[in-house]
Each structure stands twice: as structure tokens, then as C-alpha cells.
Amino acid sequence: MKYYIIAGEASGDLHGSNLMKALKQKDPRAEFRFWGGDLMEKQGGVLVKHYRDLAFMGFLEVAMNLRTILNNIKFCKEDIKNNKPDYLILVDYPGFNLRIAKFAKELGIKVIYYISPQLWAWKEGRVEIVKKYVDEMLVILPFEEDFYKKHGVHSHFVGHPLLDAISELALIDIEAFKKENGLNEKEIIALLPGSRKQEVEKMLQIMLSVRPHFEKYQFVIAGAPSLPKEFYQKYVDENVHFVSNKTYDLLRCSKAALVTSGTATLETALLNIPEVVCYRGSKISYAIAKRLVKNINYISLVNLIMDREVVKELIQDDLNTAHLVKELNKILEGEKREEILSDYQLLKQKLGGKGASGHAAGIILKM
């Protein structure tokens, strides 16, 4: 079978690569053409466009890059038409992928959506697009199945693929990791500022403002694979270090983490690292988002899945040095830290166990 896969972000590259691996195991003749990143490229096939050229953050940034986005959509449609895949597999990235779903369906191509857009948070009306143009909706959060059922859309909860990725990690030697990456003997506070340039610049400035209050720790920035190492050098000094494309290993060696909202909040939780969730966008983007997002009380996947505050979220004006220092102190030692670690075990149970990629691949092949 010929599979055309579209993933527009780093998390989509991870999950897309694991799905490709599972498909190859079940379909030895699988051929892949895809939009994604380095992890998907390692699975073989043709990389059409890298996600680093696709990711634009916030309403204002999207508006400023609208011409590029529209050109990418046009190019993608032509590429699908010319290559005639048997299946189109869309991985999250809704603004782009829902447009492509309609186009592909009209060409008679089977459309699978793996990892649902967060329609339960905003733009709920897009469910009608899913109903019309998506043949199989494969969801990875337990409450999403009920959400789609409410709208008359059949979906499959396949479990969360992060459990697969994390379960495959080998044991790590903390001292060896520190030595290999030029770190000192102090305990580590990991900084995960995101993967987009404008996001990282904004988040690192506020995250690093807490350094004078935590002198017995070293801070280590998790570099995104989509950004060059040189970009981070202006933030590095004797007690602020940087590692590139080793986020999981860094987290497993850390005492706690400051994490920009997104998939990384869930990754950090599944690796059992207490965290403070951070988010600050442009005032315009945040004002628009606040008006559009409905019926949800949290921004982190951890809290959304548990339907209560497990990890502290500092959003927009609440994200400041004083609040960060207060919340970080709580999770480094004491009762709050133990409470979070206990809740993380319940979170894993809710996510349905391992095998999401294989389950999804099986459903696709049954089509």
C-alpha cells in the first residue's frame, strides 16, 4: 500500500514515525511519502517537506505567513494528486490537514485522522468536516471518543503513543549523561521552552529569570531539533547548559522541569518529573484564543486528562518570576512533589496502556 502522511510539528513527527514503524511490521510492502521530520525520515520513504518550514505559532504569526501557508496547501494538493496514494494519514495539525482531507476524499482516497485536532477545546464546528471527509478517526485521549460520539462521529480510542515511545527507553546513567554533555554535579532543573523560534525566545527569558533563587541547581535547556544549536548560545553560561535533541534523557536526569504548554507537558509527566507548566503568547493571539476556547479549564494535557489541577499552570500575566519561584520550590521537595508523582501513576492508567501505534496500524489495515 502507498501511504501519504502529513505531520506538521515535532510531536507529530514522533507519533508519525512510530505509526510508520508499526505499519511496516504489518504491511511489508508499505511505501511512504510524507510531510514530517527526521524521525519519520529514519523510517524510510520520501520526505516532501520538513515540519520546521510549516510551524507558525499564534493567530498573528499565522496571518503574517498566510501566503506561505496557502502555497504549501496548494503544493500538497498537487503532490497528492500526482502520487495517488491509497491512504492519506493526517496527524493533528488541523488548520492544514482538514483542508487536505476534503481534497483527498473528493479524489477517492481513503482518509485516516490519527491524533485528533483539539476540536473539544475550540472550533467545535469543524466536527462536520471530519464527519464528511474522514473515513477513520483514531483518537489518543480517553475523553475524545465520547466527544465524537456526541457529534455522531464514530472513532477509535487507540491509547496514547507516548506510552510506547517512553516504554522503549533504556535505563540511563545520570552521571554518564552529565559527563557526556559537559554538565556539573549539581541537580538539574530542565527547561523546555518549545520548538518554535519566537516561542523559545519568549519563554526562555522568563524561565531563566528564576536562576538567582536556585543557586544549588544547574539549569539545562532542551534544544529543539528544528532549531540550530547556535540559536541557543546566547542563553548559555557557567550554570545554564544546553543539550540538543535529547529531551527524554535530560528529563530522566532532572529533579524538576519548567515546561511550555503542549505535548511536552504530558511527556514530562509520563517520565515522572514534577513540572510547572508555562505559557505566554502575544497579547493579540491570547485575547483571540481566550474568546474562542470554550468548555475547558486547563491548557496542559496532564490536567485536561485528569480533569483537575495536577500540575500548576502559569498563563500569560501569571507567568512571572515570583510565581515561578514559588511553584518551583513546591515541587523540588515536600508534600506537593509526592502528590504530583502519585497522580502521574493514575494518569498513566487513564491513557490505556501501551500499543497505540500497533493498534492504529491494525485498524488502518482492516480498512
Short mmCIF file of C-alpha atoms in Angstrom, two decimals:
data_model
loop_
_atom_site.label_atom_id
_atom_site.label_comp_id
_atom_site.label_asym_id
_atom_site.label_seq_id
_atom_site.Cartn_x
_atom_site.Cartn_y
_atom_site.Cartn_z
CA MET A 1 0.00 0.00 0.00
CA LYS A 2 1.01 3.59 -0.62
CA TYR A 3 0.67 5.87 2.41
CA TYR A 4 0.82 9.66 2.33
CA ILE A 5 1.31 11.09 5.85
CA ILE A 6 1.17 14.72 6.96
CA ALA A 7 2.63 15.77 10.33
CA GLY A 8 3.30 19.46 10.85
CA GLU A 9 5.06 19.58 14.22
CA ALA A 10 7.74 17.85 16.30
CA SER A 11 5.21 15.76 18.26
CA GLY A 12 3.57 14.69 15.00
CA ASP A 13 6.96 13.60 13.69
CA LEU A 14 7.42 11.35 16.74
CA HIS A 15 3.98 9.77 16.55
CA GLY A 16 4.08 9.57 12.76
CA SER A 17 7.39 7.73 12.87
CA ASN A 18 6.08 5.15 15.35
CA LEU A 19 2.97 4.62 13.23
CA MET A 20 5.16 4.10 10.16
CA LYS A 21 7.19 1.53 12.07
CA ALA A 22 4.01 -0.33 13.07
CA LEU A 23 2.62 -0.20 9.53
CA LYS A 24 5.84 -1.67 8.12
CA GLN A 25 5.59 -4.59 10.53
CA LYS A 26 2.04 -5.36 9.39
CA ASP A 27 2.44 -4.35 5.72
CA PRO A 28 5.92 -5.28 4.37
CA ARG A 29 5.11 -3.62 1.05
CA ALA A 30 4.33 -0.25 2.63
CA GLU A 31 5.52 2.80 0.69
CA PHE A 32 5.64 6.18 2.40
CA ARG A 33 5.59 9.74 1.18
CA PHE A 34 5.28 12.28 3.97
CA TRP A 35 5.48 15.72 5.46
CA GLY A 36 7.26 15.42 8.83
CA GLY A 37 10.74 15.39 10.25
CA ASP A 38 13.93 13.50 11.00
CA LEU A 39 12.27 10.67 12.94
CA MET A 40 9.85 9.88 10.12
CA GLU A 41 12.69 10.10 7.62
CA LYS A 42 14.55 7.37 9.52
CA GLN A 43 11.65 5.01 8.82
CA GLY A 44 12.21 5.31 5.08
CA GLY A 45 10.25 6.81 2.22
CA VAL A 46 10.22 10.28 0.71
CA LEU A 47 10.26 13.40 2.90
CA VAL A 48 8.36 16.04 0.94
CA LYS A 49 8.59 18.94 3.41
CA HIS A 50 10.12 19.25 6.89
CA TYR A 51 7.87 20.47 9.70
CA ARG A 52 10.35 23.23 10.55
CA ASP A 53 9.07 25.01 7.40
CA LEU A 54 5.43 24.59 8.42
CA ALA A 55 5.11 25.57 12.09
CA PHE A 56 3.68 29.04 12.75
CA MET A 57 2.58 29.94 16.28
CA GLY A 58 -0.44 32.07 17.18
CA PHE A 59 -3.04 33.99 15.21
CA LEU A 60 -0.81 36.96 14.44
CA GLU A 61 2.06 34.78 13.22
CA VAL A 62 -0.27 32.75 11.00
CA ALA A 63 -1.66 35.93 9.47
CA MET A 64 1.86 37.20 8.75
CA ASN A 65 2.77 33.94 7.00
CA LEU A 66 -0.54 33.33 5.23
CA ARG A 67 0.94 33.42 1.72
CA THR A 68 3.47 30.70 2.63
CA ILE A 69 0.76 28.56 4.22
CA LEU A 70 -1.53 28.83 1.20
CA ASN A 71 1.34 27.97 -1.14
CA ASN A 72 2.10 24.89 0.98
CA ILE A 73 -1.53 23.78 0.78
CA LYS A 74 -1.54 24.20 -3.00
CA PHE A 75 1.73 22.29 -3.34
CA CYS A 76 0.47 19.49 -1.09
CA LYS A 77 -2.70 19.03 -3.14
CA GLU A 78 -0.72 18.78 -6.36
CA ASP A 79 1.70 16.31 -4.79
CA ILE A 80 -1.11 14.05 -3.60
CA LYS A 81 -2.83 14.23 -6.97
CA ASN A 82 0.38 13.31 -8.80
CA ASN A 83 1.34 10.45 -6.47
CA LYS A 84 -2.09 8.84 -5.98
CA PRO A 85 -1.70 7.23 -2.53
CA ASP A 86 -4.04 4.51 -1.27
CA TYR A 87 -4.32 6.15 2.15
CA LEU A 88 -3.89 9.68 3.43
CA ILE A 89 -2.97 9.70 7.12
CA LEU A 90 -3.29 13.07 8.86
CA VAL A 91 -1.52 13.66 12.17
CA ASP A 92 -3.08 16.51 14.20
CA TYR A 93 -2.14 19.91 12.53
CA PRO A 94 -5.82 20.77 11.83
CA GLY A 95 -5.68 24.14 10.05
CA PHE A 96 -3.73 22.49 7.25
CA ASN A 97 -4.89 18.89 7.42
CA LEU A 98 -8.64 19.43 7.41
CA ARG A 99 -8.31 21.27 4.10
CA ILE A 100 -6.30 18.40 2.67
CA ALA A 101 -8.84 15.85 3.97
CA LYS A 102 -11.60 17.39 1.86
CA PHE A 103 -9.40 17.45 -1.24
CA ALA A 104 -8.25 13.84 -0.85
CA LYS A 105 -11.74 12.50 -0.15
CA GLU A 106 -13.02 14.11 -3.34
CA LEU A 107 -10.24 12.25 -5.21
CA GLY A 108 -11.48 8.95 -3.77
CA ILE A 109 -8.54 8.48 -1.40
CA LYS A 110 -9.21 6.89 2.00
CA VAL A 111 -8.62 9.46 4.76
CA ILE A 112 -7.48 8.48 8.27
CA TYR A 113 -7.03 11.06 11.02
CA TYR A 114 -4.55 9.88 13.66
CA ILE A 115 -4.40 12.13 16.73
CA SER A 116 -7.47 14.30 16.71
CA PRO A 117 -7.38 18.08 16.48
CA GLN A 118 -8.47 19.63 19.77
CA LEU A 119 -11.97 20.35 18.50
CA TRP A 120 -13.32 19.79 22.01
CA ALA A 121 -11.49 23.00 23.00
CA TRP A 122 -12.29 25.31 20.12
CA LYS A 123 -13.73 25.39 16.60
CA GLU A 124 -16.13 22.59 17.50
CA GLY A 125 -17.94 23.23 14.22
CA ARG A 126 -15.06 21.55 12.41
CA VAL A 127 -16.53 18.23 13.53
CA GLU A 128 -18.78 18.49 10.48
CA ILE A 129 -15.68 18.47 8.25
CA VAL A 130 -14.49 15.31 10.00
CA LYS A 131 -17.92 13.71 9.55
CA LYS A 132 -17.90 14.43 5.80
CA TYR A 133 -14.31 13.79 4.78
CA VAL A 134 -12.61 11.45 7.29
CA ASP A 135 -13.09 7.68 6.96
CA GLU A 136 -11.45 6.71 10.26
CA MET A 137 -10.81 8.91 13.31
CA LEU A 138 -8.20 7.41 15.65
CA VAL A 139 -8.05 9.28 18.97
CA ILE A 140 -5.42 9.11 21.72
CA LEU A 141 -7.15 10.81 24.66
CA PRO A 142 -9.83 8.86 26.56
CA PHE A 143 -12.46 11.62 26.58
CA GLU A 144 -12.24 12.22 22.81
CA GLU A 145 -14.22 9.10 21.95
CA ASP A 146 -17.22 10.43 23.88
CA PHE A 147 -16.80 13.85 22.31
CA TYR A 148 -17.06 12.45 18.79
CA LYS A 149 -19.89 10.10 19.74
CA LYS A 150 -21.87 13.12 20.93
CA HIS A 151 -21.50 14.58 17.43
CA GLY A 152 -22.44 11.37 15.62
CA VAL A 153 -18.88 10.53 14.55
CA HIS A 154 -17.52 7.03 15.13
CA SER A 155 -13.97 7.00 16.47
CA HIS A 156 -11.49 4.54 17.97
CA PHE A 157 -9.56 5.22 21.19
CA VAL A 158 -6.22 3.51 20.48
CA GLY A 159 -4.31 4.61 23.60
CA HIS A 160 -1.59 7.23 23.77
CA PRO A 161 1.52 6.65 21.62
CA LEU A 162 3.78 8.44 24.10
CA LEU A 163 3.47 5.42 26.37
CA ASP A 164 5.02 3.33 23.60
CA ALA A 165 7.86 5.77 22.98
CA ILE A 166 8.71 6.09 26.66
CA SER A 167 8.41 2.38 27.47
CA GLU A 168 11.12 1.62 24.90
CA LEU A 169 13.72 3.82 26.60
CA ALA A 170 16.71 2.02 28.07
CA LEU A 171 17.89 2.75 31.60
CA ILE A 172 20.01 5.86 31.84
CA ASP A 173 23.20 6.50 33.79
CA ILE A 174 22.75 10.02 35.19
CA GLU A 175 26.43 10.60 35.95
CA ALA A 176 27.44 9.41 32.47
CA PHE A 177 24.84 11.72 30.87
CA LYS A 178 26.18 14.70 32.81
CA LYS A 179 29.76 13.92 31.83
CA GLU A 180 28.92 13.42 28.13
CA ASN A 181 27.11 16.76 27.97
CA GLY A 182 29.52 18.91 29.97
CA LEU A 183 27.22 19.27 32.98
CA ASN A 184 28.37 19.70 36.56
CA GLU A 185 27.43 17.66 39.65
CA LYS A 186 24.50 19.84 40.71
CA GLU A 187 20.95 18.53 40.39
CA ILE A 188 19.20 19.58 37.17
CA ILE A 189 16.18 21.76 36.52
CA ALA A 190 15.18 21.15 32.91
CA LEU A 191 13.86 23.97 30.74
CA LEU A 192 11.56 23.00 27.85
CA PRO A 193 10.79 26.29 26.11
CA GLY A 194 9.09 24.87 22.99
CA SER A 195 10.16 24.22 19.43
CA ARG A 196 9.40 27.43 17.51
CA LYS A 197 11.87 30.29 17.42
CA GLN A 198 9.57 33.07 18.62
CA GLU A 199 8.15 30.82 21.32
CA VAL A 200 11.57 29.79 22.63
CA GLU A 201 12.83 33.38 22.76
CA LYS A 202 9.80 34.46 24.77
CA MET A 203 9.76 31.53 27.18
CA LEU A 204 13.48 31.21 27.95
CA GLN A 205 13.74 34.80 29.10
CA ILE A 206 11.14 34.32 31.83
CA MET A 207 12.24 30.76 32.74
CA LEU A 208 15.83 31.83 33.28
CA SER A 209 14.78 34.74 35.50
CA VAL A 210 14.50 32.31 38.45
CA ARG A 211 18.22 31.38 38.45
CA PRO A 212 19.31 33.61 41.39
CA HIS A 213 16.81 31.81 43.64
CA PHE A 214 18.10 28.30 42.87
CA GLU A 215 21.88 28.53 43.00
CA LYS A 216 22.35 24.93 44.17
CA TYR A 217 20.82 23.68 40.89
CA GLN A 218 22.01 23.84 37.29
CA PHE A 219 19.57 24.74 34.52
CA VAL A 220 19.66 22.79 31.27
CA ILE A 221 17.82 23.88 28.14
CA ALA A 222 16.28 21.17 25.99
CA GLY A 223 17.11 22.19 22.44
CA ALA A 224 14.52 21.52 19.74
CA PRO A 225 15.71 19.59 16.66
CA SER A 226 14.05 22.22 14.47
CA LEU A 227 16.40 24.98 15.70
CA PRO A 228 20.19 25.23 15.19
CA LYS A 229 22.49 24.93 18.21
CA GLU A 230 23.84 28.43 17.54
CA PHE A 231 20.43 29.89 18.30
CA TYR A 232 20.72 28.87 21.98
CA GLN A 233 24.29 30.04 22.65
CA LYS A 234 23.27 33.50 23.88
CA TYR A 235 21.46 31.84 26.82
CA VAL A 236 24.33 29.58 27.89
CA ASP A 237 26.75 30.43 30.74
CA GLU A 238 28.55 28.66 33.61
CA ASN A 239 25.28 27.49 35.19
CA VAL A 240 22.96 27.36 32.18
CA HIS A 241 23.69 24.48 29.85
CA PHE A 242 22.20 23.20 26.64
CA VAL A 243 21.59 19.76 25.15
CA SER A 244 20.24 19.20 21.67
CA ASN A 245 17.66 16.60 20.68
CA LYS A 246 17.99 14.69 23.99
CA THR A 247 14.86 15.85 25.79
CA TYR A 248 13.80 12.48 27.19
CA ASP A 249 17.26 11.72 28.53
CA LEU A 250 17.53 15.20 30.02
CA LEU A 251 14.17 14.86 31.77
CA ARG A 252 15.07 11.48 33.21
CA CYS A 253 18.15 13.06 34.79
CA SER A 254 16.26 16.07 36.18
CA LYS A 255 14.79 16.93 39.56
CA ALA A 256 12.03 19.12 38.10
CA ALA A 257 11.12 20.99 34.92
CA LEU A 258 9.64 24.22 33.60
CA VAL A 259 7.66 23.30 30.51
CA THR A 260 5.94 25.31 27.81
CA SER A 261 2.38 24.09 27.33
CA GLY A 262 1.91 21.42 24.66
CA THR A 263 2.74 17.75 24.23
CA ALA A 264 5.88 18.24 26.35
CA THR A 265 3.73 18.64 29.47
CA LEU A 266 2.46 15.08 29.04
CA GLU A 267 5.89 13.71 28.10
CA THR A 268 7.33 15.21 31.30
CA ALA A 269 4.57 13.65 33.40
CA LEU A 270 4.97 10.20 31.83
CA LEU A 271 8.68 10.37 32.69
CA ASN A 272 7.72 11.10 36.33
CA ILE A 273 9.25 14.58 36.53
CA PRO A 274 7.32 17.20 38.57
CA GLU A 275 6.74 20.27 36.45
CA VAL A 276 5.37 23.80 36.26
CA VAL A 277 3.51 24.48 33.01
CA CYS A 278 4.23 27.85 31.39
CA TYR A 279 2.52 29.77 28.62
CA ARG A 280 2.73 33.32 27.34
CA GLY A 281 1.66 34.34 23.85
CA SER A 282 1.32 37.69 22.14
CA LYS A 283 -1.45 39.81 23.63
CA ILE A 284 -3.42 39.71 20.41
CA SER A 285 -3.15 35.94 19.98
CA TYR A 286 -4.02 35.32 23.62
CA ALA A 287 -7.05 37.64 23.53
CA ILE A 288 -8.39 35.87 20.44
CA ALA A 289 -7.72 32.42 21.87
CA LYS A 290 -9.48 33.27 25.13
CA ARG A 291 -12.63 34.23 23.22
CA LEU A 292 -12.56 31.11 21.06
CA VAL A 293 -11.63 28.40 23.56
CA LYS A 294 -14.69 27.09 25.36
CA ASN A 295 -15.63 24.42 27.90
CA ILE A 296 -12.11 23.70 29.14
CA ASN A 297 -10.49 24.75 32.39
CA TYR A 298 -6.85 23.85 31.70
CA ILE A 299 -4.23 24.18 28.99
CA SER A 300 -1.94 21.26 29.87
CA LEU A 301 -2.75 17.74 28.69
CA VAL A 302 -1.98 16.41 32.16
CA ASN A 303 -4.74 18.45 33.79
CA LEU A 304 -7.15 18.00 30.90
CA ILE A 305 -6.91 14.22 31.05
CA MET A 306 -7.21 14.11 34.84
CA ASP A 307 -9.94 16.80 34.78
CA ARG A 308 -8.35 18.57 37.76
CA GLU A 309 -5.21 20.51 38.60
CA VAL A 310 -2.35 18.06 38.97
CA VAL A 311 0.39 20.42 37.78
CA LYS A 312 0.42 24.18 38.21
CA GLU A 313 -0.27 26.26 35.11
CA LEU A 314 1.13 29.79 34.91
CA ILE A 315 -0.51 31.55 31.99
CA GLN A 316 0.11 34.98 30.45
CA ASP A 317 0.39 37.63 33.24
CA ASP A 318 0.55 34.93 35.93
CA LEU A 319 3.79 33.73 34.34
CA ASN A 320 6.31 35.88 36.19
CA THR A 321 9.44 35.37 38.26
CA ALA A 322 7.75 35.47 41.67
CA HIS A 323 5.14 32.87 40.75
CA LEU A 324 7.70 30.62 39.08
CA VAL A 325 9.97 30.69 42.14
CA LYS A 326 7.05 29.88 44.44
CA GLU A 327 5.76 26.95 42.36
CA LEU A 328 9.19 25.54 41.58
CA ASN A 329 10.06 25.44 45.28
CA LYS A 330 6.91 23.42 45.95
CA ILE A 331 7.83 20.65 43.51
CA LEU A 332 11.52 20.29 44.36
CA GLU A 333 10.88 18.89 47.83
CA GLY A 334 7.98 18.02 50.08
CA GLU A 335 4.32 17.08 50.05
CA LYS A 336 3.36 18.69 46.73
CA ARG A 337 6.11 16.80 44.92
CA GLU A 338 4.92 13.45 46.30
CA GLU A 339 1.32 14.29 45.45
CA ILE A 340 2.21 15.01 41.81
CA LEU A 341 4.20 11.78 41.47
CA SER A 342 1.24 9.80 42.82
CA ASP A 343 -1.15 11.50 40.37
CA TYR A 344 1.17 10.66 37.48
CA GLN A 345 0.54 6.95 38.11
CA LEU A 346 -3.22 7.49 37.84
CA LEU A 347 -2.64 9.46 34.64
CA LYS A 348 -0.86 6.50 33.03
CA GLN A 349 -3.75 4.21 33.88
CA LYS A 350 -6.21 6.59 32.20
CA LEU A 351 -4.16 6.61 29.00
CA GLY A 352 -4.89 2.95 28.34
CA GLY A 353 -1.52 1.22 28.36
CA LYS A 354 0.98 0.54 25.61
CA GLY A 355 0.44 -0.43 21.99
CA ALA A 356 -1.24 2.65 20.47
CA SER A 357 0.81 2.65 17.27
CA GLY A 358 0.21 -1.04 16.64
CA HIS A 359 -3.49 -0.69 17.41
CA ALA A 360 -3.80 2.22 14.99
CA ALA A 361 -1.89 0.38 12.26
CA GLY A 362 -4.17 -2.64 12.68
CA ILE A 363 -7.32 -0.54 12.24
CA ILE A 364 -5.87 1.13 9.14
CA LEU A 365 -5.05 -2.21 7.50
CA LYS A 366 -8.51 -3.59 8.28
CA MET A 367 -9.90 -0.85 6.07
#
